[in-house]
PDB file of C-alpha atoms in Angstrom:
ATOM      1  CA  UNK A   1       0.000   0.000   0.000  1.00  0.00           C
ATOM      2  CA  UNK A   2       1.397   3.362  -0.984  1.00  0.00           C
ATOM      3  CA  UNK A   3       1.614   6.304   1.387  1.00  0.00           C
ATOM      4  CA  UNK A   4      -1.121   8.064  -0.572  1.00  0.00           C
ATOM      5  CA  UNK A   5      -3.463   5.101  -0.165  1.00  0.00           C
ATOM      6  CA  UNK A   6      -2.669   4.987   3.549  1.00  0.00           C
ATOM      7  CA  UNK A   7      -3.412   8.717   3.838  1.00  0.00           C
ATOM      8  CA  UNK A   8      -6.711   8.285   1.945  1.00  0.00           C
ATOM      9  CA  UNK A   9      -7.586   5.408   4.288  1.00  0.00           C
ATOM     10  CA  UNK A  10      -6.862   7.538   7.374  1.00  0.00           C
ATOM     11  CA  UNK A  11      -8.985  10.334   5.911  1.00  0.00           C
ATOM     12  CA  UNK A  12     -11.869   7.924   5.237  1.00  0.00           C
ATOM     13  CA  UNK A  13     -11.621   6.499   8.773  1.00  0.00           C
ATOM     14  CA  UNK A  14     -11.711   9.988  10.237  1.00  0.00           C
ATOM     15  CA  UNK A  15     -14.767  10.795   8.130  1.00  0.00           C
ATOM     16  CA  UNK A  16     -16.553   7.570   9.158  1.00  0.00           C
ATOM     17  CA  UNK A  17     -15.824   8.122  12.848  1.00  0.00           C
ATOM     18  CA  UNK A  18     -16.992  11.743  12.664  1.00  0.00           C
ATOM     19  CA  UNK A  19     -20.266  10.506  11.156  1.00  0.00           C
ATOM     20  CA  UNK A  20     -20.634   7.980  13.989  1.00  0.00           C
ATOM     21  CA  UNK A  21     -19.916  10.730  16.531  1.00  0.00           C
ATOM     22  CA  UNK A  22     -22.683  12.792  14.938  1.00  0.00           C
ATOM     23  CA  UNK A  23     -25.062   9.840  15.223  1.00  0.00           C
ATOM     24  CA  UNK A  24     -24.167   9.406  18.887  1.00  0.00           C
ATOM     25  CA  UNK A  25     -24.769  13.131  19.476  1.00  0.00           C
ATOM     26  CA  UNK A  26     -28.211  12.802  17.870  1.00  0.00           C
ATOM     27  CA  UNK A  27     -28.880   9.894  20.227  1.00  0.00           C
ATOM     28  CA  UNK A  28     -28.037  12.219  23.111  1.00  0.00           C
ATOM     29  CA  UNK A  29     -30.495  14.756  21.703  1.00  0.00           C
ATOM     30  CA  UNK A  30     -33.231  12.107  21.703  1.00  0.00           C
ATOM     31  CA  UNK A  31     -32.394  11.126  25.288  1.00  0.00           C
ATOM     32  CA  UNK A  32     -32.478  14.775  26.402  1.00  0.00           C
ATOM     33  CA  UNK A  33     -35.865  15.296  24.770  1.00  0.00           C
ATOM     34  CA  UNK A  34     -37.299  12.164  26.428  1.00  0.00           C
ATOM     35  CA  UNK A  35     -35.718  13.336  29.728  1.00  0.00           C
ATOM     36  CA  UNK A  36     -34.774   9.831  30.898  1.00  0.00           C
ATOM     37  CA  UNK A  37     -31.697  10.030  33.191  1.00  0.00           C
ATOM     38  CA  UNK A  38     -30.500   6.486  32.406  1.00  0.00           C
ATOM     39  CA  UNK A  39     -30.826   7.039  28.652  1.00  0.00           C
ATOM     40  CA  UNK A  40     -29.022  10.385  28.953  1.00  0.00           C
ATOM     41  CA  UNK A  41     -26.172   8.740  30.864  1.00  0.00           C
ATOM     42  CA  UNK A  42     -25.833   5.915  28.313  1.00  0.00           C
ATOM     43  CA  UNK A  43     -25.964   8.349  25.399  1.00  0.00           C
ATOM     44  CA  UNK A  44     -23.387  10.627  27.028  1.00  0.00           C
ATOM     45  CA  UNK A  45     -20.987   7.715  27.556  1.00  0.00           C
ATOM     46  CA  UNK A  46     -21.502   6.661  23.921  1.00  0.00           C
ATOM     47  CA  UNK A  47     -20.753  10.202  22.707  1.00  0.00           C
ATOM     48  CA  UNK A  48     -17.601  10.312  24.817  1.00  0.00           C
ATOM     49  CA  UNK A  49     -16.387   6.955  23.463  1.00  0.00           C
ATOM     50  CA  UNK A  50     -16.965   8.084  19.866  1.00  0.00           C
ATOM     51  CA  UNK A  51     -15.289  11.412  20.590  1.00  0.00           C
ATOM     52  CA  UNK A  52     -12.140   9.628  21.777  1.00  0.00           C
ATOM     53  CA  UNK A  53     -12.128   7.343  18.712  1.00  0.00           C
ATOM     54  CA  UNK A  54     -12.539  10.280  16.337  1.00  0.00           C
ATOM     55  CA  UNK A  55      -9.862  12.286  18.164  1.00  0.00           C
ATOM     56  CA  UNK A  56      -7.399   9.424  17.733  1.00  0.00           C
ATOM     57  CA  UNK A  57      -8.156   9.074  14.013  1.00  0.00           C
ATOM     58  CA  UNK A  58      -7.889  12.847  13.539  1.00  0.00           C
ATOM     59  CA  UNK A  59      -4.517  12.950  15.336  1.00  0.00           C
ATOM     60  CA  UNK A  60      -3.150  10.110  13.174  1.00  0.00           C
ATOM     61  CA  UNK A  61      -4.257  11.786   9.957  1.00  0.00           C
ATOM     62  CA  UNK A  62      -2.903  15.193  10.988  1.00  0.00           C
ATOM     63  CA  UNK A  63       0.426  13.686  12.073  1.00  0.00           C
ATOM     64  CA  UNK A  64       0.842  11.938   8.724  1.00  0.00           C
ATOM     65  CA  UNK A  65      -0.197  15.086   6.861  1.00  0.00           C
ATOM     66  CA  UNK A  66       2.293  17.260   8.749  1.00  0.00           C
ATOM     67  CA  UNK A  67       5.126  14.754   8.329  1.00  0.00           C
ATOM     68  CA  UNK A  68       4.598  14.643   4.587  1.00  0.00           C
ATOM     69  CA  UNK A  69       3.411  18.157   3.723  1.00  0.00           C
ATOM     70  CA  UNK A  70       4.264  20.470   6.592  1.00  0.00           C
ATOM     71  CA  UNK A  71       1.812  23.342   6.819  1.00  0.00           C
ATOM     72  CA  UNK A  72      -0.265  22.604   3.711  1.00  0.00           C
ATOM     73  CA  UNK A  73      -4.010  22.510   4.296  1.00  0.00           C
ATOM     74  CA  UNK A  74      -6.025  19.361   3.737  1.00  0.00           C
ATOM     75  CA  UNK A  75      -7.504  20.797   0.532  1.00  0.00           C
ATOM     76  CA  UNK A  76      -4.004  21.569  -0.777  1.00  0.00           C
ATOM     77  CA  UNK A  77      -2.831  18.048   0.056  1.00  0.00           C
ATOM     78  CA  UNK A  78      -5.819  16.581  -1.803  1.00  0.00           C
ATOM     79  CA  UNK A  79      -5.057  18.763  -4.824  1.00  0.00           C
ATOM     80  CA  UNK A  80      -1.521  17.371  -4.815  1.00  0.00           C
ATOM     81  CA  UNK A  81      -2.751  13.743  -4.616  1.00  0.00           C
ATOM     82  CA  UNK A  82      -2.324  11.329  -7.550  1.00  0.00           C
ATOM     83  CA  UNK A  83      -5.132  11.572 -10.121  1.00  0.00           C
ATOM     84  CA  UNK A  84      -6.494   8.143  -9.190  1.00  0.00           C
ATOM     85  CA  UNK A  85      -7.156   9.251  -5.581  1.00  0.00           C
ATOM     86  CA  UNK A  86      -7.769  12.966  -6.023  1.00  0.00           C
ATOM     87  CA  UNK A  87     -11.526  12.853  -6.695  1.00  0.00           C
ATOM     88  CA  UNK A  88     -12.346  10.450  -3.859  1.00  0.00           C
ATOM     89  CA  UNK A  89     -10.187  12.409  -1.430  1.00  0.00           C
ATOM     90  CA  UNK A  90     -11.906  15.686  -2.363  1.00  0.00           C
ATOM     91  CA  UNK A  91     -15.291  14.000  -1.859  1.00  0.00           C
ATOM     92  CA  UNK A  92     -14.191  12.693   1.535  1.00  0.00           C
ATOM     93  CA  UNK A  93     -12.977  16.150   2.589  1.00  0.00           C
ATOM     94  CA  UNK A  94     -16.310  17.647   1.508  1.00  0.00           C
ATOM     95  CA  UNK A  95     -18.199  14.981   3.460  1.00  0.00           C
ATOM     96  CA  UNK A  96     -15.927  15.613   6.456  1.00  0.00           C
ATOM     97  CA  UNK A  97     -16.924  19.280   6.366  1.00  0.00           C
ATOM     98  CA  UNK A  98     -20.604  18.386   6.128  1.00  0.00           C
ATOM     99  CA  UNK A  99     -20.324  16.013   9.093  1.00  0.00           C
ATOM    100  CA  UNK A 100     -18.535  18.739  11.052  1.00  0.00           C
ATOM    101  CA  UNK A 101     -21.286  21.273  10.401  1.00  0.00           C
ATOM    102  CA  UNK A 102     -23.999  18.767  11.345  1.00  0.00           C
ATOM    103  CA  UNK A 103     -22.149  17.905  14.553  1.00  0.00           C
ATOM    104  CA  UNK A 104     -21.768  21.576  15.500  1.00  0.00           C
ATOM    105  CA  UNK A 105     -25.522  22.112  15.030  1.00  0.00           C
ATOM    106  CA  UNK A 106     -26.352  19.019  17.090  1.00  0.00           C
ATOM    107  CA  UNK A 107     -23.990  20.042  19.903  1.00  0.00           C
ATOM    108  CA  UNK A 108     -25.507  23.526  19.928  1.00  0.00           C
ATOM    109  CA  UNK A 109     -28.984  22.015  20.122  1.00  0.00           C
ATOM    110  CA  UNK A 110     -27.909  19.688  22.951  1.00  0.00           C
ATOM    111  CA  UNK A 111     -26.455  22.624  24.893  1.00  0.00           C
ATOM    112  CA  UNK A 112     -29.719  24.507  24.492  1.00  0.00           C
ATOM    113  CA  UNK A 113     -31.714  21.504  25.731  1.00  0.00           C
ATOM    114  CA  UNK A 114     -29.434  21.102  28.747  1.00  0.00           C
ATOM    115  CA  UNK A 115     -29.597  24.826  29.605  1.00  0.00           C
ATOM    116  CA  UNK A 116     -33.391  24.837  29.260  1.00  0.00           C
ATOM    117  CA  UNK A 117     -33.615  21.835  31.597  1.00  0.00           C
ATOM    118  CA  UNK A 118     -31.328  23.506  34.130  1.00  0.00           C
ATOM    119  CA  UNK A 119     -33.332  26.728  33.921  1.00  0.00           C
ATOM    120  CA  UNK A 120     -36.585  24.827  34.481  1.00  0.00           C
ATOM    121  CA  UNK A 121     -35.042  23.032  37.440  1.00  0.00           C
ATOM    122  CA  UNK A 122     -33.940  26.345  38.967  1.00  0.00           C
ATOM    123  CA  UNK A 123     -37.412  27.835  38.511  1.00  0.00           C
ATOM    124  CA  UNK A 124     -39.029  24.731  40.053  1.00  0.00           C
ATOM    125  CA  UNK A 125     -36.726  24.933  43.080  1.00  0.00           C
ATOM    126  CA  UNK A 126     -37.521  28.641  43.460  1.00  0.00           C
ATOM    127  CA  UNK A 127     -41.276  27.923  43.456  1.00  0.00           C
ATOM    128  CA  UNK A 128     -40.826  25.156  46.022  1.00  0.00           C
ATOM    129  CA  UNK A 129     -38.709  27.439  48.224  1.00  0.00           C
ATOM    130  CA  UNK A 130     -41.292  30.221  48.057  1.00  0.00           C
ATOM    131  CA  UNK A 131     -44.103  27.786  48.842  1.00  0.00           C
ATOM    132  CA  UNK A 132     -42.197  26.397  51.829  1.00  0.00           C
ATOM    133  CA  UNK A 133     -41.016  29.679  53.370  1.00  0.00           C
ATOM    134  CA  UNK A 134     -43.793  32.173  52.697  1.00  0.00           C
ATOM    135  CA  UNK A 135     -46.858  32.405  54.807  1.00  0.00           C
ATOM    136  CA  UNK A 136     -49.771  30.678  53.166  1.00  0.00           C
ATOM    137  CA  UNK A 137     -51.860  33.814  52.913  1.00  0.00           C
ATOM    138  CA  UNK A 138     -53.576  36.610  54.801  1.00  0.00           C
ATOM    139  CA  UNK A 139     -56.218  36.085  57.456  1.00  0.00           C
ATOM    140  CA  UNK A 140     -59.721  37.090  56.488  1.00  0.00           C
ATOM    141  CA  UNK A 141     -62.988  36.835  58.284  1.00  0.00           C
ATOM    142  CA  UNK A 142     -63.750  33.425  56.780  1.00  0.00           C
ATOM    143  CA  UNK A 143     -60.262  31.909  57.023  1.00  0.00           C
ATOM    144  CA  UNK A 144     -56.918  32.055  55.278  1.00  0.00           C
ATOM    145  CA  UNK A 145     -56.712  32.905  51.575  1.00  0.00           C
ATOM    146  CA  UNK A 146     -53.602  31.504  49.917  1.00  0.00           C
ATOM    147  CA  UNK A 147     -51.656  33.771  47.575  1.00  0.00           C
ATOM    148  CA  UNK A 148     -52.133  32.960  43.885  1.00  0.00           C
ATOM    149  CA  UNK A 149     -48.475  31.929  43.337  1.00  0.00           C
ATOM    150  CA  UNK A 150     -48.064  29.873  46.531  1.00  0.00           C
ATOM    151  CA  UNK A 151     -48.946  26.544  44.942  1.00  0.00           C
ATOM    152  CA  UNK A 152     -46.513  23.646  45.045  1.00  0.00           C
ATOM    153  CA  UNK A 153     -47.929  22.324  41.770  1.00  0.00           C
ATOM    154  CA  UNK A 154     -45.563  23.459  39.070  1.00  0.00           C
ATOM    155  CA  UNK A 155     -46.637  24.049  35.502  1.00  0.00           C
ATOM    156  CA  UNK A 156     -44.405  23.677  32.447  1.00  0.00           C
ATOM    157  CA  UNK A 157     -43.898  27.444  32.540  1.00  0.00           C
ATOM    158  CA  UNK A 158     -42.765  27.432  36.184  1.00  0.00           C
TER     159      UNK A 158
END
């Protein structure tokens, strides 16, 4: 196997692993939407395992690229490739970019879901604290009237 074929293989492996990392991140999105702690934990461990695998493949490809071409970009290296590999390598680089964009969007969405869940948790705790520490209402002739926001029942908008 020539060095060019080995480089193309490393590039394809990196691309495949980035796609699998994106799939694992989408699985985490599903688990966050369902709000199942066990599913979230499993999905998070799966994402972490795929992240490590992709990081290793990326480091191998970058090391080989720097040894052979110094500071040339990946697109420049692909342009320099033999004609038999050039087209497939350009396609792989394009797909790598697409996977990267999809992963960034998924990670951004996951962060938003996590922050929304944390915000809802903080609001729920605040309602529970108010309900537990405030007086239940003011005395009137016919008894005690609870304040309108003193309920322990929490809506989705809490």
